[in-house]
Tab-separated table of C-alpha atoms and ligand atoms in Angstrom:
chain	number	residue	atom	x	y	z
A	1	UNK	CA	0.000	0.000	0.000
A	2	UNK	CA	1.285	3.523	-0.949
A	3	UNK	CA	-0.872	5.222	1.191
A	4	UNK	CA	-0.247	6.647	4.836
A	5	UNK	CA	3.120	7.310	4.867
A	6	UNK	CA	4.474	6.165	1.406
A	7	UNK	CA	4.165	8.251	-1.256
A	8	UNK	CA	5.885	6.217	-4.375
A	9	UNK	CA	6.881	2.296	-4.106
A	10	UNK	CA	8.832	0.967	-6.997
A	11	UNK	CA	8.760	-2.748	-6.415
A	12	UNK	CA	11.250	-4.825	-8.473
A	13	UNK	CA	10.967	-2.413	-11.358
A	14	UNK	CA	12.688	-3.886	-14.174
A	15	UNK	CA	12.937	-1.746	-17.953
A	16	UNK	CA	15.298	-3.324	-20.470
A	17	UNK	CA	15.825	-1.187	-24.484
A	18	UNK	CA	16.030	-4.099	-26.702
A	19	UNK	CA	18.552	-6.937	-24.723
A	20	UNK	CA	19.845	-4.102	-22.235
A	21	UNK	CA	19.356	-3.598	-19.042
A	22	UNK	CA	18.469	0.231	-18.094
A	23	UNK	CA	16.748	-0.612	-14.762
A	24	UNK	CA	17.231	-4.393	-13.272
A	25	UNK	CA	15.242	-5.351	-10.185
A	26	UNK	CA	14.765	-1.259	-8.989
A	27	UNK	CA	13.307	-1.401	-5.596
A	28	UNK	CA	13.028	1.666	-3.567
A	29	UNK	CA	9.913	3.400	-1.334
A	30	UNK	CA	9.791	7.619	-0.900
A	31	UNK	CA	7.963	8.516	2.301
A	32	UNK	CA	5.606	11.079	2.232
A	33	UNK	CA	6.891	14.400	3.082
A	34	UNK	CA	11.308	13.905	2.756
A	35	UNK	CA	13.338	15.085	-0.207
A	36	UNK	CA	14.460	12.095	-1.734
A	37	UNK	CA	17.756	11.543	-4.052
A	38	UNK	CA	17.654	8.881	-6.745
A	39	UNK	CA	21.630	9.336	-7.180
A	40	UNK	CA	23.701	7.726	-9.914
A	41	UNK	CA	26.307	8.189	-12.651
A	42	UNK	CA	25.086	9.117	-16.447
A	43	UNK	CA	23.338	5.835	-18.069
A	44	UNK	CA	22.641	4.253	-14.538
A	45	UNK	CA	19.103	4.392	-15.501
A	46	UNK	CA	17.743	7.739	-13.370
A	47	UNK	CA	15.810	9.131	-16.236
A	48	UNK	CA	14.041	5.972	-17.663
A	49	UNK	CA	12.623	4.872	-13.412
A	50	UNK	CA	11.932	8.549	-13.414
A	51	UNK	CA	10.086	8.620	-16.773
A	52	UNK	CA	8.315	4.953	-15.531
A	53	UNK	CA	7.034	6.886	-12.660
A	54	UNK	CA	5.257	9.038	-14.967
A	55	UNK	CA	3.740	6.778	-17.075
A	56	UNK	CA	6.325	7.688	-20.536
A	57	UNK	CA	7.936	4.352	-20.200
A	58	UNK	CA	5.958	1.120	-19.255
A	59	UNK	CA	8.136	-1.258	-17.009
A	60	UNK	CA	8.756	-5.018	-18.538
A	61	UNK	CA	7.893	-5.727	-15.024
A	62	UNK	CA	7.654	-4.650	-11.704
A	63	UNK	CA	5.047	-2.231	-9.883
A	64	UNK	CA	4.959	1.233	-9.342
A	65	UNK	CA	2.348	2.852	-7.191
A	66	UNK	CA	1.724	6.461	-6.727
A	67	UNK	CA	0.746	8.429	-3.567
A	68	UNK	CA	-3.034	6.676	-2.728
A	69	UNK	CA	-1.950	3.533	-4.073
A	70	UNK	CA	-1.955	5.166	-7.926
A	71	UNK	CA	-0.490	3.184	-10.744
A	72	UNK	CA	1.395	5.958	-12.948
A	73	UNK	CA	-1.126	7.171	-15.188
A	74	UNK	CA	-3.755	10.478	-15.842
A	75	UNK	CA	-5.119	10.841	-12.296
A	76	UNK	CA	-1.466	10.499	-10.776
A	77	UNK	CA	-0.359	12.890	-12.777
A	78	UNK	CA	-2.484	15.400	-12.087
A	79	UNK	CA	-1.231	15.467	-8.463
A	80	UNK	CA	2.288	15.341	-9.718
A	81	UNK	CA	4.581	18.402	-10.550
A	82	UNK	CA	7.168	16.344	-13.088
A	83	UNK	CA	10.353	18.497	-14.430
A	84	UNK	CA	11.411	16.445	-16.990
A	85	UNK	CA	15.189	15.668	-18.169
A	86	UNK	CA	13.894	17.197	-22.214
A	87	UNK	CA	12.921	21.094	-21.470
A	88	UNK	CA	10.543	22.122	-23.339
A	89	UNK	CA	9.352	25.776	-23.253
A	90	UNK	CA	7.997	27.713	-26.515
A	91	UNK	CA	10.984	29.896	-26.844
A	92	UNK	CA	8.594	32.991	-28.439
A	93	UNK	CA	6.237	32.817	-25.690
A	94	UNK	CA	6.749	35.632	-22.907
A	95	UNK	CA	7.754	34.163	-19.629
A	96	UNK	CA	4.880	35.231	-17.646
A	97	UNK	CA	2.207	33.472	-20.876
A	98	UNK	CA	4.264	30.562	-20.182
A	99	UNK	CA	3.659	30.334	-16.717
A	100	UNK	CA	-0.031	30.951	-17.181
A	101	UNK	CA	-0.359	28.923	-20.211
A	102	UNK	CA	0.425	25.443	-18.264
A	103	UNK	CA	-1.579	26.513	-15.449
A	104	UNK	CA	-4.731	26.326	-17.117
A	105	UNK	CA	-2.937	23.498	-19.110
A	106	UNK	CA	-3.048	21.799	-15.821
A	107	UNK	CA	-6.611	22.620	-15.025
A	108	UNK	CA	-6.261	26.237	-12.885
A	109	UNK	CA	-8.623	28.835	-13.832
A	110	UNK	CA	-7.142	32.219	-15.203
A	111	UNK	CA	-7.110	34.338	-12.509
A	112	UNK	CA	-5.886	31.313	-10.414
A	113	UNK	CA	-3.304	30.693	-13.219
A	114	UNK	CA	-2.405	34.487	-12.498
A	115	UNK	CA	-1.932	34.649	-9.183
A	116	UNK	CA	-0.190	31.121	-9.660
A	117	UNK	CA	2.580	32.791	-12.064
A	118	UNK	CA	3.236	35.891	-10.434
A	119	UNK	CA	4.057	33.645	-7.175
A	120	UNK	CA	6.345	31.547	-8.784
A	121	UNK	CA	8.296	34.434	-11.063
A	122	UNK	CA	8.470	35.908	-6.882
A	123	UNK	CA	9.994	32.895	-5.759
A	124	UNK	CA	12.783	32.647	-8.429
A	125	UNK	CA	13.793	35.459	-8.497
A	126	UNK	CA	12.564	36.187	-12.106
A	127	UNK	CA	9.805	38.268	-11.946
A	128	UNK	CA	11.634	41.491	-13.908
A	129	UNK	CA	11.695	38.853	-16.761
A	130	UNK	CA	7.566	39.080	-16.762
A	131	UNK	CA	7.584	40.125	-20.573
A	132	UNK	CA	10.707	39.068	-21.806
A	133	UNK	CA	10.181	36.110	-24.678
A	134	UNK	CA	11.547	32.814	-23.163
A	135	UNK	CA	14.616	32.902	-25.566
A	136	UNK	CA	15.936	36.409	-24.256
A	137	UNK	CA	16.681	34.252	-21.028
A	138	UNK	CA	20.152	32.943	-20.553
A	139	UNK	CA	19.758	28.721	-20.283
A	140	UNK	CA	19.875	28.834	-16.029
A	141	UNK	CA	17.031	31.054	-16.072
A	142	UNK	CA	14.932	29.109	-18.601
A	143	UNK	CA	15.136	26.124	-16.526
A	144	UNK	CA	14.026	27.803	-13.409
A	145	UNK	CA	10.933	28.618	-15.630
A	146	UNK	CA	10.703	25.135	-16.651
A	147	UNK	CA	10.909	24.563	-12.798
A	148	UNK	CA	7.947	26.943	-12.284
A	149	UNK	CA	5.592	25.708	-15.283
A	150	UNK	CA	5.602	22.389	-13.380
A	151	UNK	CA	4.746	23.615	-10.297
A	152	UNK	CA	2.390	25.894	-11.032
A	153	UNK	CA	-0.531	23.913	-10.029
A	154	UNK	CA	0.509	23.016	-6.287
A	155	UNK	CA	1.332	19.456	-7.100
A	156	UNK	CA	1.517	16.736	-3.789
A	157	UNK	CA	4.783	15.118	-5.456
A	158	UNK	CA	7.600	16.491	-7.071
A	159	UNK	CA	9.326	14.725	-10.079
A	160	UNK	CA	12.542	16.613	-10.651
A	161	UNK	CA	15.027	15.168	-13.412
A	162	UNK	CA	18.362	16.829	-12.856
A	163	UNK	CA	16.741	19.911	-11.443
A	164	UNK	CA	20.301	21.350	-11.036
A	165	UNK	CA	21.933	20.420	-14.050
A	166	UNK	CA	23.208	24.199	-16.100
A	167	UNK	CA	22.320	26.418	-13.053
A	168	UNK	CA	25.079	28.393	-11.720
A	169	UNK	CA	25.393	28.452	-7.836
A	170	UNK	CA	23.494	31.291	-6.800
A	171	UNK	CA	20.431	29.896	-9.114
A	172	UNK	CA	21.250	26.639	-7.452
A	173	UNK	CA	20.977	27.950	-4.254
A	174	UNK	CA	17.324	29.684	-5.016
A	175	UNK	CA	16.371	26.103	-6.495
A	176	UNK	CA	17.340	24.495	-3.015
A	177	UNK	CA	15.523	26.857	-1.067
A	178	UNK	CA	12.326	26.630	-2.950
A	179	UNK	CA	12.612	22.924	-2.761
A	180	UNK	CA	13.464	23.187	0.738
A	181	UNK	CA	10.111	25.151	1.569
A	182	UNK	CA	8.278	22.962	-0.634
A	183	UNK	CA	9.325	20.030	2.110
A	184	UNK	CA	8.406	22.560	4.537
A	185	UNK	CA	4.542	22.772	2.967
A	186	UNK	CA	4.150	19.209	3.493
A	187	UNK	CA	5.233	18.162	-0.041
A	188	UNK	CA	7.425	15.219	-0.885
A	189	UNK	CA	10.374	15.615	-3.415
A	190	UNK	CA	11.793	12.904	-5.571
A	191	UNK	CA	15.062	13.962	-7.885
A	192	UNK	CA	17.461	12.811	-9.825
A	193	UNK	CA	21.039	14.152	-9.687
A	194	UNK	CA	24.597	13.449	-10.273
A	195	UNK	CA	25.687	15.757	-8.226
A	196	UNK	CA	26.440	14.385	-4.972
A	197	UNK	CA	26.985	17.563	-3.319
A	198	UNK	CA	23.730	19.214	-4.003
A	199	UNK	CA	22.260	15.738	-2.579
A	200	UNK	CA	23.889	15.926	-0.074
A	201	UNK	CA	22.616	19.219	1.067
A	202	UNK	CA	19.097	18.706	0.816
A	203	UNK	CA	18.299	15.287	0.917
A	204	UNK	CA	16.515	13.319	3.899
A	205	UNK	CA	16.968	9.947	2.009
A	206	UNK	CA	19.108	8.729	-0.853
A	207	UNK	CA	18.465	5.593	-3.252
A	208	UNK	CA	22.141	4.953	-5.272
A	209	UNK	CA	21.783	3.159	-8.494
A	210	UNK	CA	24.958	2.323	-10.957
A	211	UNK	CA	24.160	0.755	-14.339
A	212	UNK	CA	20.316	0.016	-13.292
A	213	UNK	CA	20.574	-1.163	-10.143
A	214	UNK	CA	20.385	-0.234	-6.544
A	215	UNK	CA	23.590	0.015	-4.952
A	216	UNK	CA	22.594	1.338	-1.512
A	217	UNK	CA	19.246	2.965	-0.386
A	218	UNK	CA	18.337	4.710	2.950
A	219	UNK	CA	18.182	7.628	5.353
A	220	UNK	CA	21.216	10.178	4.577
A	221	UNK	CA	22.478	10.314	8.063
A	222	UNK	CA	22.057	6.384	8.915
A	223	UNK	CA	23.852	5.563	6.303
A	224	UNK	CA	26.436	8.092	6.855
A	225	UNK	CA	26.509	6.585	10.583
A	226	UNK	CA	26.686	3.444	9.779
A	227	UNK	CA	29.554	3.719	6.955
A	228	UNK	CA	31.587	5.805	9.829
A	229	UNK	CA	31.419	2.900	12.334
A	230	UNK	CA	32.498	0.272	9.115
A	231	UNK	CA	35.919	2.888	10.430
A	232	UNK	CA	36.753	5.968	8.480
A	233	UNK	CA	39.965	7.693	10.817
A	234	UNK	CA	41.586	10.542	9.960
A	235	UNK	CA	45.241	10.485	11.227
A	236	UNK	CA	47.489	13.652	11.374
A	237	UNK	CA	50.846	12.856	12.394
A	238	UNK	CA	53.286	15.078	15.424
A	239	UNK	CA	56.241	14.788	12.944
A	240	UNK	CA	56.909	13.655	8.763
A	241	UNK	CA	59.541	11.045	10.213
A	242	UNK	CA	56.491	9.757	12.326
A	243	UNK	CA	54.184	9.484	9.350
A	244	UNK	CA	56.720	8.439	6.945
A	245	UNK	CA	57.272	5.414	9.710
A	246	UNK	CA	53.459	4.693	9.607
A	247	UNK	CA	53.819	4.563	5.431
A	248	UNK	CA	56.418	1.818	6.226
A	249	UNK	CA	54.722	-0.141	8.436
A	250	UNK	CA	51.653	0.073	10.518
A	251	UNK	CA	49.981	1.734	7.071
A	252	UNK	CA	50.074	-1.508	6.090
A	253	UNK	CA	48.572	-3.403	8.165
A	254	UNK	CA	46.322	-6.084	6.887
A	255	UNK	CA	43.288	-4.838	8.579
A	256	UNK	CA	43.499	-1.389	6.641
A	257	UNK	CA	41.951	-1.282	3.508
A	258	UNK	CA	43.060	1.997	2.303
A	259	UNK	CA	44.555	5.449	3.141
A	260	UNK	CA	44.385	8.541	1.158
A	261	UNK	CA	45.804	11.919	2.135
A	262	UNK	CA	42.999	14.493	3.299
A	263	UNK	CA	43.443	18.114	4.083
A	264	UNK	CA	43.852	17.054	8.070
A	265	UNK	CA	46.607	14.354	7.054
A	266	UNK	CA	45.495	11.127	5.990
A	267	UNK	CA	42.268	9.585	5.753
A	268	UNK	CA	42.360	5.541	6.786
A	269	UNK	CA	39.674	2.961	6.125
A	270	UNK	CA	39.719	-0.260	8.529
A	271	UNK	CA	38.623	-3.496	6.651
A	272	UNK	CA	35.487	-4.186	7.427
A	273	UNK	CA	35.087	-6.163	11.460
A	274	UNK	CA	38.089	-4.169	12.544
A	275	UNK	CA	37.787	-1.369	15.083
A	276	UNK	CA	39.542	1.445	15.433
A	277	UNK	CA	41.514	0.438	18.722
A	278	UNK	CA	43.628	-1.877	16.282
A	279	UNK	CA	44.826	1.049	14.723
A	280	UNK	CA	45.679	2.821	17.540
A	281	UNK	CA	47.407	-0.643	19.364
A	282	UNK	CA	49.501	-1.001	16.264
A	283	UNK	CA	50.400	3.027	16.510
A	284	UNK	CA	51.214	3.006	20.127
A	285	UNK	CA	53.122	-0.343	20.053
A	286	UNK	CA	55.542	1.648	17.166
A	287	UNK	CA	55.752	4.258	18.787
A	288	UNK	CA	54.470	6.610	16.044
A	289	UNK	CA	52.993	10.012	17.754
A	290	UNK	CA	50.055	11.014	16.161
A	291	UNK	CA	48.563	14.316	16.456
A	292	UNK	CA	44.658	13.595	15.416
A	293	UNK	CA	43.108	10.349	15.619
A	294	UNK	CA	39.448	11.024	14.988
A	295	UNK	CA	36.395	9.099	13.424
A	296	UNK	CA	34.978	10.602	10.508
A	297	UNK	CA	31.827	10.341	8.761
A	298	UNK	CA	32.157	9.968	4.775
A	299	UNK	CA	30.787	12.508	2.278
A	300	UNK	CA	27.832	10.755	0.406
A	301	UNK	CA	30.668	11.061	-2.308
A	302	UNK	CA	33.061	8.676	-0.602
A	303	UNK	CA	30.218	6.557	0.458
A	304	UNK	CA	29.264	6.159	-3.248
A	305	UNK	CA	32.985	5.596	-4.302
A	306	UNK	CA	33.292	2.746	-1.819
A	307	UNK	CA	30.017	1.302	-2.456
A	308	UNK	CA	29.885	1.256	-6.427
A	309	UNK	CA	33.443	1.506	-7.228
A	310	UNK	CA	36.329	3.849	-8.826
A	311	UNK	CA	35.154	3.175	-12.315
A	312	UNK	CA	31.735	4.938	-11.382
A	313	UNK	CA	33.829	7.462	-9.835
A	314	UNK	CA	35.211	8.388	-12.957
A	315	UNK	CA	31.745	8.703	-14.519
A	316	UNK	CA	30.636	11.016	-11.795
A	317	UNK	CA	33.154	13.222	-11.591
A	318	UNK	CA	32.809	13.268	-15.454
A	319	UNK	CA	30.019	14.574	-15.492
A	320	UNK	CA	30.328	17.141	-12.539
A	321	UNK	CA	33.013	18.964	-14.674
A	322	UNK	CA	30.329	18.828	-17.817
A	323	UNK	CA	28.035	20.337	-15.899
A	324	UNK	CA	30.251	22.765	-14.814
A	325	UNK	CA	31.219	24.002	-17.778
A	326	UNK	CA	27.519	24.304	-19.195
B	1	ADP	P1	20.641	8.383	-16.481
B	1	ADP	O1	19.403	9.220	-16.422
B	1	ADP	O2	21.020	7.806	-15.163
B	1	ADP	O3	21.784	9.084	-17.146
B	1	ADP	P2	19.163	6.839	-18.447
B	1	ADP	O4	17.969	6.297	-17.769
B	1	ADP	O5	18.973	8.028	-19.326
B	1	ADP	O6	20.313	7.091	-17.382
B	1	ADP	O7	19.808	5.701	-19.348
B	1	ADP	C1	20.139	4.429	-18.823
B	1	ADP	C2	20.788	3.613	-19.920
B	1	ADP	O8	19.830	3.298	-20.909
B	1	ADP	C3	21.906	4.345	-20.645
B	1	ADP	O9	22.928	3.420	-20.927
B	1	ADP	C4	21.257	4.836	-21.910
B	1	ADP	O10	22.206	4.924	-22.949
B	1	ADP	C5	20.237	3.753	-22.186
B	1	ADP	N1	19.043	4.292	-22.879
B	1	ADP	C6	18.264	5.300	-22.460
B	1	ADP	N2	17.236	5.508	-23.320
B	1	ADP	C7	17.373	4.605	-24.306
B	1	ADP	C8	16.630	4.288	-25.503
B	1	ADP	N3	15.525	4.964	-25.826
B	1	ADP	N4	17.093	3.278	-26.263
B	1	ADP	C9	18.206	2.585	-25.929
B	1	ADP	N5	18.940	2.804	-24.830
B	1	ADP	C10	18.549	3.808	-24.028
């Protein structure tokens, strides 16, 4: 049952194009009320769950249901604000027509539609680009219309494919606050992003997919908990003959997994089972002198590296600079 406290359950969602696999086995649930992060490298399959959520793509199998129990279809959507991954504005229209135009599109009467549009243009920050035609805009600002035009009718749920992708940071920042106060008015906020950072910042609850399938889903913080007690240290050391000791020897240690240097000193993961006394044991016992020795919770970043792998990393971070550029 989706309804209560679930608003979307994907149950063993599975979409294949021809013989491949875009989404294998998806499983994932979105209470009501969070922002949730469907998080994942380009071509792990975001867009196409996203796009089976709102009925564009049929699943080979699998069910999806829809705040009150919904399949994906007309009467879901109506309660749905979707930003697709496509934009699609009419680049002659004037900004404010647009805004009005997919009210009513989406059943508001004018003056509703009205008082709908010049909330929105308020909200991002556009409204002194009322009467300008949609093509005068620069890209960033188009999309935060975009952003508007499928909000514009108060939706329950909120569909956002790559809602941050082209927006420069201060636009990103007026995206997260209006998403932020959505979550604040009771709604509940599903997105797609490759941007670990911005999820990161916003989201309650993360679902991590790498080519089509889940890697890790769950609250932010619990699994941020969780991956710190699996034994992330950060080590600083009192002197370079100390650390270049540790490099030698206790470094490696068959109960580390990995080090990497941080901007404290170096950043140690424990295999997993091992606690962080070992470390210090096998410190103390050669007489290396340490100046930090702290547990540290992972960035959803790291978290993603160690659960889906350095090759995804690549991806990701591929990306990120694309998207920086744009
Ligand atoms: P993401 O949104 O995470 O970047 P997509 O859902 O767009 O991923 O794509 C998942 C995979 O499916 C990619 O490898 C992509 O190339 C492939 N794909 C997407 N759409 C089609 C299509 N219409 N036909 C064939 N392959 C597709």
């Amino acid at each position: 049952m989706t309804s209560g406290a679930c608003s979307v359950r994907v149950s063993r969602v599975t979409k294949q194009y021809g013989d491949f696999v875009a989404v294998g086995d998806l499983s994932f649930e979105v209470q009501r009320g969070i922002i949730y992060g469907i998080l994942g490298p380009n071509g792990a399959g975001k867009t196409t769950t996203l796009r089976m959520l709102n009925d564009i793509l049929l699943p080979d199998s699998g069910e999806i249901r829809l705040l009150d129990n919904l399949a994906p279809g007309a009467e879901a959507a109506r309660r749905i604000g979707y930003l697709p991954e496509e934009r699609g504005l009419y680049p002659k229209m004037k900004v404010g027509d647009t805004l009005v135009f997919f009210a009513e599109l989406r059943g508001l009467r004018r003056r509703d539609a009205l008082r709908q549009s010049g909330l929105w243009l308020e909200r991002l920050k556009i409204a002194d680009w009322h009467d300008n035609k949609v093509q005068d805009l620069s890209k960033g600002m188009q999309q935060k219309v975009q952003f508007a035009s499928a909000l514009i009718h108060d939706p329950e749920l909120l569909i956002l494919d790559e809602p941050w992708s082209g927006l420069d940071p201060i636009n990103a920042d007026v995206l997260r606050d209006v998403v932020l106060a959505q979550k604040e008015a009771g709604r509940t906020i599903l997105f797609s992003t490759h941007l670990m950072e911005q999820a990161e910042k916003i989201c309650d609850s993360v679902c991590i997919i790498a080519r089509g399938r889940k890697a890790i889903e769950g609250d932010l913080e619990e699994l941020k908990r969780s991956a710190a007690a699996e034994g992330m240290i950060v080590l600083a050391f009192a002197s370079e003959a100390d650390e270049a000791r540790a490099r030698e020897g206790v470094l490696r240690a068959d109960f580390l997994e990995t080090f990497r240097p941080c901007k404290e000193g170096l950043e140690v993961q424990l295999q997993r089972g091992h606690k962080p006394a070992e470390l210090m044991a096998a410190l103390v016992e050669a007489r290396i002198d340490v100046s930090r020795f702290e547990h540290k919770q992972p960035s959803l970043h790291q978290i993603f590296v160690d659960k889906v792998g350095e090759q995804a990393d690549t991806a990701m971070s591929g990306r990120s600079s694309e998207a920086a550029r744009e």
